[in-house]
Coordinates of C-alpha atoms and ligand atoms in Angstrom, one line a residue:
M175 CA -18.7 24.3 7.0
P176 CA -16.3 26.5 9.2
D177 CA -12.5 26.8 8.1
L178 CA -9.4 27.1 9.8
A179 CA -8.6 31.0 10.6
G180 CA -4.6 30.0 9.7
P181 CA -2.3 27.2 10.5
L182 CA -3.1 25.5 13.6
P183 CA -1.2 26.8 16.6
L184 CA 1.0 24.3 18.7
G185 CA -1.1 22.4 21.2
A186 CA -4.4 22.6 19.3
T187 CA -6.2 19.3 18.8
I188 CA -6.7 17.4 15.8
G189 CA -10.0 15.1 15.9
I190 CA -9.5 11.6 14.1
L191 CA -12.4 9.8 13.0
G192 CA -11.3 5.8 13.0
G193 CA -8.9 4.2 15.5
G194 CA -7.0 1.8 13.3
Q195 CA -3.5 1.7 12.8
L196 CA -3.7 4.7 10.2
G197 CA -5.5 6.6 12.8
R198 CA -2.9 5.2 15.4
M199 CA 0.1 6.4 13.3
L200 CA -1.7 9.9 12.5
A201 CA -2.0 10.3 16.4
L202 CA 1.7 9.6 17.0
A203 CA 2.8 11.7 14.3
A204 CA 0.7 14.6 15.4
A205 CA 2.0 14.1 18.8
R206 CA 5.7 14.8 17.4
L207 CA 4.6 18.1 16.1
G208 CA 3.1 19.3 19.6
F209 CA -0.6 18.7 18.7
R210 CA -2.9 17.0 20.8
T211 CA -5.6 14.3 19.3
H212 CA -8.9 13.2 20.0
V213 CA -9.9 9.7 18.2
Y214 CA -13.3 8.8 17.8
C215 CA -14.1 5.3 16.9
P216 CA -17.2 2.7 17.2
D217 CA -14.7 -0.3 18.1
D218 CA -13.3 -0.6 21.5
D219 CA -10.4 -2.4 20.5
S220 CA -8.9 0.4 18.7
P221 CA -5.2 0.8 18.4
A222 CA -5.3 4.4 18.3
F223 CA -6.9 4.9 21.6
R224 CA -3.8 3.6 23.3
V225 CA -1.7 6.6 22.0
T226 CA -4.2 9.3 21.9
D227 CA -4.6 12.4 24.4
R228 CA -8.5 11.7 24.2
H229 CA -10.9 8.9 22.9
T230 CA -14.6 8.8 22.2
H231 CA -16.1 5.2 21.9
A232 CA -19.4 5.8 20.1
A233 CA -21.1 4.9 17.0
Y234 CA -21.0 7.1 14.0
A235 CA -24.7 7.7 13.9
D236 CA -24.5 8.9 17.6
R237 CA -25.4 12.7 16.8
P238 CA -24.7 13.9 20.7
A239 CA -21.4 12.0 20.7
L240 CA -20.5 13.5 17.5
E241 CA -21.1 16.9 18.4
A242 CA -19.5 16.9 21.8
F243 CA -16.3 15.4 19.8
A244 CA -16.5 18.3 17.3
H245 CA -16.6 20.9 20.3
T246 CA -13.3 19.6 21.5
V247 CA -11.4 19.9 18.3
D248 CA -10.0 22.3 16.1
V249 CA -9.9 20.5 12.8
V250 CA -11.2 17.0 12.2
T251 CA -9.7 14.3 9.8
F252 CA -10.4 10.8 9.2
E253 CA -8.3 7.5 8.6
F254 CA -10.8 5.9 6.4
E255 CA -13.0 6.2 3.5
N256 CA -16.3 5.0 4.6
V257 CA -17.1 7.6 7.1
P258 CA -21.2 7.7 6.7
A259 CA -22.1 10.9 4.8
A260 CA -24.4 12.0 7.7
T261 CA -21.5 11.7 10.3
A262 CA -19.3 13.9 8.1
E263 CA -22.2 16.2 7.6
I264 CA -23.0 16.8 11.6
L265 CA -19.1 17.2 12.0
S266 CA -18.9 19.9 9.3
G267 CA -21.6 21.8 10.4
I268 CA -19.6 22.5 13.6
V269 CA -15.7 22.2 12.9
A270 CA -13.3 22.5 9.8
V271 CA -13.1 18.9 8.1
A272 CA -10.2 17.9 6.0
P273 CA -10.1 16.7 3.2
D274 CA -13.5 18.0 2.3
P275 CA -16.1 15.3 3.1
R276 CA -17.7 15.7 -0.5
I277 CA -14.9 13.5 -1.7
L278 CA -16.2 10.8 0.3
A279 CA -19.2 10.6 -1.7
V280 CA -17.3 10.1 -4.7
T281 CA -14.6 7.5 -3.4
Q282 CA -17.3 5.3 -1.4
D283 CA -18.8 4.4 -4.8
R284 CA -17.0 2.7 -7.5
L285 CA -19.3 3.8 -10.1
T286 CA -19.1 7.6 -9.0
E287 CA -15.3 6.9 -8.6
K288 CA -14.6 5.4 -11.8
S289 CA -16.8 8.0 -13.5
F290 CA -15.0 11.1 -11.9
I291 CA -11.6 9.3 -12.8
R292 CA -12.6 9.0 -16.5
Q293 CA -14.0 12.9 -16.6
A294 CA -10.7 13.9 -15.4
G295 CA -9.3 12.5 -18.4
L296 CA -7.5 9.6 -16.9
P297 CA -7.3 6.2 -17.9
V298 CA -9.7 3.4 -16.2
A299 CA -10.7 -0.1 -17.0
D300 CA -14.1 0.0 -18.9
F301 CA -16.8 -0.7 -16.7
A302 CA -20.7 -0.8 -16.6
P303 CA -23.1 -0.3 -13.7
V304 CA -25.3 -3.1 -12.7
A305 CA -28.4 -2.4 -10.7
D306 CA -29.9 -5.9 -10.7
R307 CA -29.8 -9.6 -12.1
R308 CA -30.9 -8.4 -15.5
E309 CA -28.2 -5.7 -15.8
L310 CA -25.6 -8.2 -15.0
E311 CA -26.3 -9.9 -18.3
Q312 CA -26.3 -7.0 -20.4
A313 CA -23.1 -5.6 -18.5
A314 CA -21.3 -8.8 -19.0
A315 CA -22.0 -9.0 -22.4
R316 CA -20.6 -5.5 -23.1
I317 CA -17.5 -5.7 -21.1
G318 CA -16.8 -9.1 -22.4
R319 CA -14.6 -11.9 -20.4
P320 CA -12.4 -11.8 -18.4
A321 CA -13.9 -8.9 -16.2
V322 CA -14.5 -8.5 -12.3
L323 CA -17.8 -8.1 -10.8
K324 CA -17.3 -5.6 -7.8
T325 CA -20.2 -4.2 -5.7
R326 CA -20.5 -0.4 -5.9
R327 CA -19.9 0.2 -1.9
L328 CA -17.9 -1.2 1.0
G329 CA -15.6 -3.4 -1.0
Y330 CA -11.9 -3.2 0.1
D331 CA -9.1 -5.8 0.3
G332 CA -10.9 -7.7 -2.6
K333 CA -14.4 -8.2 -0.5
G334 CA -17.2 -7.9 -2.6
Q335 CA -15.3 -8.9 -5.8
V336 CA -15.8 -12.0 -8.1
R337 CA -13.5 -12.5 -11.2
L338 CA -15.9 -13.5 -14.2
D339 CA -13.8 -15.8 -16.5
A340 CA -15.1 -17.3 -19.6
A341 CA -16.9 -20.1 -17.5
A342 CA -18.0 -18.3 -14.6
D343 CA -21.9 -18.7 -14.1
L344 CA -23.5 -15.0 -13.6
D345 CA -25.9 -16.4 -10.9
T346 CA -23.2 -17.8 -8.8
A347 CA -21.4 -14.4 -9.2
W348 CA -24.3 -12.4 -8.3
T349 CA -25.1 -14.6 -5.2
A350 CA -21.6 -14.1 -4.3
I351 CA -21.7 -10.3 -3.9
G352 CA -24.9 -10.7 -2.3
G353 CA -26.9 -9.1 -5.2
A354 CA -25.7 -5.6 -4.2
P355 CA -25.7 -2.8 -6.8
A356 CA -22.4 -3.5 -8.7
I357 CA -20.2 -2.7 -11.7
V358 CA -18.6 -5.1 -14.0
E359 CA -15.2 -3.9 -15.2
T360 CA -12.8 -5.3 -17.7
F361 CA -10.0 -7.6 -16.0
V362 CA -6.7 -5.9 -16.5
P363 CA -3.8 -7.9 -17.6
F364 CA -1.3 -5.9 -15.7
A365 CA 2.5 -6.6 -15.2
S366 CA 2.6 -5.0 -11.7
E367 CA 0.6 -2.7 -9.6
V368 CA 1.8 0.8 -8.1
S369 CA 0.5 3.3 -6.1
V370 CA 1.3 7.3 -5.7
I371 CA 1.1 9.0 -2.5
L372 CA 1.0 12.7 -2.5
A373 CA -0.2 15.5 -0.4
R374 CA -2.0 18.6 -1.3
G375 CA -1.8 21.6 1.3
R376 CA -4.6 24.2 2.0
D377 CA -2.7 26.9 -0.2
G378 CA -2.5 24.4 -3.2
T379 CA 1.1 23.2 -2.5
M380 CA 1.8 19.5 -3.7
A381 CA 4.3 17.0 -2.2
A382 CA 4.7 13.6 -3.9
Y383 CA 6.5 10.6 -2.7
D384 CA 8.3 8.1 -5.0
I385 CA 6.2 5.9 -6.5
V386 CA 5.5 2.6 -4.9
E387 CA 5.3 -0.9 -6.1
N388 CA 2.8 -3.2 -4.4
V389 CA 2.4 -7.2 -4.4
H390 CA -0.9 -8.4 -3.2
G391 CA -1.9 -11.8 -2.1
D392 CA -5.7 -12.8 -1.6
H393 CA -6.2 -9.2 -2.5
V394 CA -4.7 -7.9 0.7
L395 CA -1.3 -5.8 0.4
R396 CA 1.6 -7.8 1.1
T397 CA 4.7 -6.1 0.4
S398 CA 5.5 -2.5 -1.1
R399 CA 9.0 -1.7 -2.6
V400 CA 10.6 1.7 -3.4
P401 CA 11.9 2.4 -6.1
A402 CA 9.0 0.7 -8.3
A403 CA 10.4 -1.3 -11.3
V404 CA 8.9 1.3 -14.1
S405 CA 10.3 3.5 -16.4
P406 CA 11.1 7.2 -15.2
A407 CA 8.4 8.1 -17.5
T408 CA 5.8 5.9 -15.9
A409 CA 6.8 7.4 -12.5
A410 CA 6.3 10.7 -14.0
E411 CA 3.1 9.9 -15.4
A412 CA 1.8 8.2 -12.2
G413 CA 2.9 11.4 -10.3
R414 CA 0.7 13.6 -13.0
I415 CA -2.2 11.4 -12.6
G416 CA -2.0 11.9 -8.5
T417 CA -1.6 15.6 -9.3
V418 CA -4.7 15.9 -11.7
L419 CA -6.9 14.0 -9.2
A420 CA -5.9 16.0 -6.1
E421 CA -6.4 19.4 -7.9
A422 CA -9.7 18.2 -9.6
F423 CA -10.8 17.6 -5.6
G424 CA -9.4 20.7 -4.3
Y425 CA -8.0 18.1 -2.1
V426 CA -6.5 18.8 1.4
G427 CA -4.3 15.9 2.9
V428 CA -2.6 12.9 1.8
M429 CA -4.3 10.5 -0.7
A430 CA -3.0 7.6 -2.4
V431 CA -3.8 6.4 -6.0
E432 CA -3.7 2.9 -6.9
L433 CA -2.7 1.8 -10.4
F434 CA -1.9 -0.9 -12.7
V435 CA 1.1 -1.0 -15.3
L436 CA 0.7 -2.3 -18.4
R437 CA 3.5 -3.8 -20.0
D438 CA 3.7 -4.5 -23.9
G439 CA 7.2 -5.4 -25.2
G440 CA 9.2 -2.1 -24.2
R441 CA 6.1 0.0 -23.7
E442 CA 4.3 0.7 -20.4
G443 CA 0.9 2.2 -19.8
L444 CA -1.0 2.8 -16.6
V445 CA -4.8 2.6 -15.8
V446 CA -6.1 3.8 -12.2
N447 CA -7.6 1.3 -10.2
E448 CA -8.6 3.4 -7.2
I449 CA -8.4 6.5 -5.0
A450 CA -7.8 6.2 -1.4
P451 CA -8.8 9.9 0.3
R452 CA -6.5 8.9 3.5
V453 CA -3.0 7.6 4.3
H454 CA -2.3 4.5 2.9
N455 CA -0.8 1.2 3.6
S456 CA 1.6 1.5 0.8
G457 CA 3.2 4.4 2.4
H458 CA 4.1 2.8 5.7
W459 CA 7.8 2.8 4.6
T460 CA 7.8 6.7 4.7
E461 CA 7.7 6.3 8.4
T462 CA 11.2 5.0 8.5
A463 CA 12.6 6.1 4.9
C464 CA 11.7 9.7 4.7
H465 CA 12.4 13.1 6.7
V466 CA 8.5 13.7 6.9
S467 CA 6.3 10.5 6.9
Q468 CA 3.2 10.2 5.2
F469 CA 1.3 10.4 8.6
E470 CA 3.2 13.9 9.4
M471 CA 2.5 15.0 6.0
H472 CA -1.2 14.3 6.2
V473 CA -1.2 16.3 9.6
R474 CA 0.8 19.0 8.4
A475 CA -1.8 19.4 5.6
V476 CA -4.9 19.4 7.4
A477 CA -3.2 21.8 10.0
G478 CA -2.1 24.1 7.2
W479 CA 1.3 23.7 8.0
P480 CA 4.4 23.9 5.5
L481 CA 4.7 20.6 3.1
P482 CA 8.2 19.9 2.1
L483 CA 9.4 17.8 -0.8
P484 CA 9.8 14.4 1.2
L485 CA 13.5 13.3 1.1
R486 CA 13.7 9.6 0.9
F487 CA 17.1 8.1 2.6
C488 CA 17.2 4.7 1.2
D489 CA 15.8 2.1 -0.9
V490 CA 12.9 0.0 1.1
E491 CA 10.7 -3.3 1.2
M492 CA 7.8 -3.2 3.7
D493 CA 6.0 -6.3 4.4
N494 CA 2.8 -6.4 6.2
L495 CA 2.6 -8.6 9.3
I496 CA -0.7 -10.3 8.8
G497 CA -2.7 -12.5 11.4
N498 CA -0.2 -14.6 13.1
D499 CA 2.7 -13.3 11.3
V500 CA 2.9 -10.9 14.4
N501 CA 3.9 -13.5 16.4
G502 CA 7.3 -13.3 14.8
A503 CA 8.0 -9.8 16.0
F504 CA 10.5 -10.7 18.4
D505 CA 12.8 -12.5 15.6
R506 CA 12.0 -9.5 13.2
A507 CA 13.3 -7.2 15.7
A508 CA 16.5 -8.7 15.4
E509 CA 16.8 -8.6 11.6
P510 CA 19.7 -6.1 10.5
A511 CA 18.5 -2.6 9.2
T512 CA 15.0 -3.5 9.6
S513 CA 12.4 -1.5 11.6
L514 CA 9.3 -3.0 13.0
H515 CA 6.1 -1.5 13.9
V516 CA 3.4 -3.4 15.7
Y517 CA -0.4 -2.0 16.2
G518 CA -1.3 -3.2 19.4
K519 CA -4.6 -5.1 18.2
R520 CA -6.0 -7.8 20.9
D521 CA -6.3 -10.7 18.4
A522 CA -4.1 -11.7 15.5
R523 CA -7.4 -12.7 13.5
P524 CA -6.6 -14.4 10.2
G525 CA -6.2 -11.6 7.6
R526 CA -5.9 -8.7 10.0
K527 CA -3.2 -6.1 9.5
M528 CA -1.4 -6.5 12.8
G529 CA 1.8 -4.7 11.9
H530 CA 4.6 -4.0 9.4
V531 CA 8.3 -4.4 8.9
T532 CA 10.6 -2.0 6.7
R533 CA 13.8 -3.3 5.4
L534 CA 16.2 -0.3 4.7
K535 CA 18.7 -1.0 1.8
P536 CA 21.3 1.5 0.4
R537 CA 19.9 3.9 -2.2
K538 CA 21.1 3.3 -5.6
D539 CA 20.5 6.6 -7.0
S540 CA 21.2 8.9 -4.0
P541 CA 21.0 12.4 -4.5
F542 CA 23.1 12.9 -1.3
Ligands
LIG835 P1 -9.8 -3.3 -5.5 O1 -10.4 -3.5 -4.3 O2 -10.4 -2.6 -6.3 O3 -8.6 -2.5 -4.8 O4 -9.0 -4.8 -5.9 C1 -8.1 -5.2 -5.2 C2 -7.0 -6.0 -5.8 O5 -8.0 -6.7 -6.9 C3 -6.2 -5.3 -6.7 O6 -5.1 -4.5 -6.3 C4 -5.9 -6.3 -8.1 O7 -4.8 -6.9 -7.6 C5 -7.4 -7.0 -8.3 N1 -8.1 -6.1 -9.3 C6 -9.0 -5.3 -8.9 N2 -9.6 -5.0 -9.9 C7 -9.1 -5.6 -11.0 C8 -8.9 -5.6 -12.5 N3 -10.0 -5.0 -13.2 N4 -8.5 -6.4 -13.4 C9 -7.5 -7.1 -12.7 N5 -7.2 -7.2 -11.3 C10 -8.0 -6.5 -10.6

């Protein structure tokens, strides 16, 4: 893969694979630093298309379109982890891609992802692979109940996921996930969920944000809060876990690690759930509450620019606007100390992320 000769000069073009809200916010952040962007996405209703210098509306398997795209940009990055391996290979034959697309092969498959995390010496829920219906029997027996059956690939926001309670019927569960290759993992009786968002630069510099506490509803992120209600030791351990994973990959860019917090009396522990090799929904608050957002941090990292430790000005609570929630945007805009971001998607379908609001509060432990 070609590499960057040095830091990207002002006016250089960053290629972004994927045109959703994450791609849109990356393009906006790149523009602030004087870079141009070229967004590539197969979906014609791509919110990033409206804020980028150039866009290509083509399929991920369209080799001529990918090659043409690659020749117009100085570096390529992506806003989502399900970029097909063949797409990444075509691009990385022509232009620098960051993070290294080999990370996609690991994180696109829950089995390789969990194995990787375990090999890095980090705690994950016990898991067993399931290739077919017969193996589901064995895996469920070994892991015990309650457990969670998850497809190995293309599962996100709870899609391709079924809980196996004591009474759950394996035939029904197997049908529910479409009989696809899967894993069974122990159900984690977590007290809360947190994420760590951090960046690693081309020179190995690390820059981490404060740990975020996340509340999901129907498996979709609803609310993120900073600071997270965890002990300083747990926050430090989450940061260490993120650092170990970023180093293990030789990662370049922003990554998010989602973790479960276990609480037993006064004691806390952490279990890694998954890795997102990209900017993350639980980091949207950094747009308003930090001097460098996760989007700018990612742009800086892939561009080979300096990565400062992000300063957080205030405490925050971010709510996603999901589906019709976005129709309340006008009223939300009137709320005090609240910033609003609407993604400009055409249809407010149920479950679709349409925007977010971030409520700012005075910082309790202000370092300023
Ligand atoms: P995932 O798609 O793996 O990120 O899962 C989405 C959400 O489902 C998580 O954020 C948790 O709320 C829940 N979940 C996933 N795996 C487990 C597990 N092993 N135990 C308990 N809850 C889980």
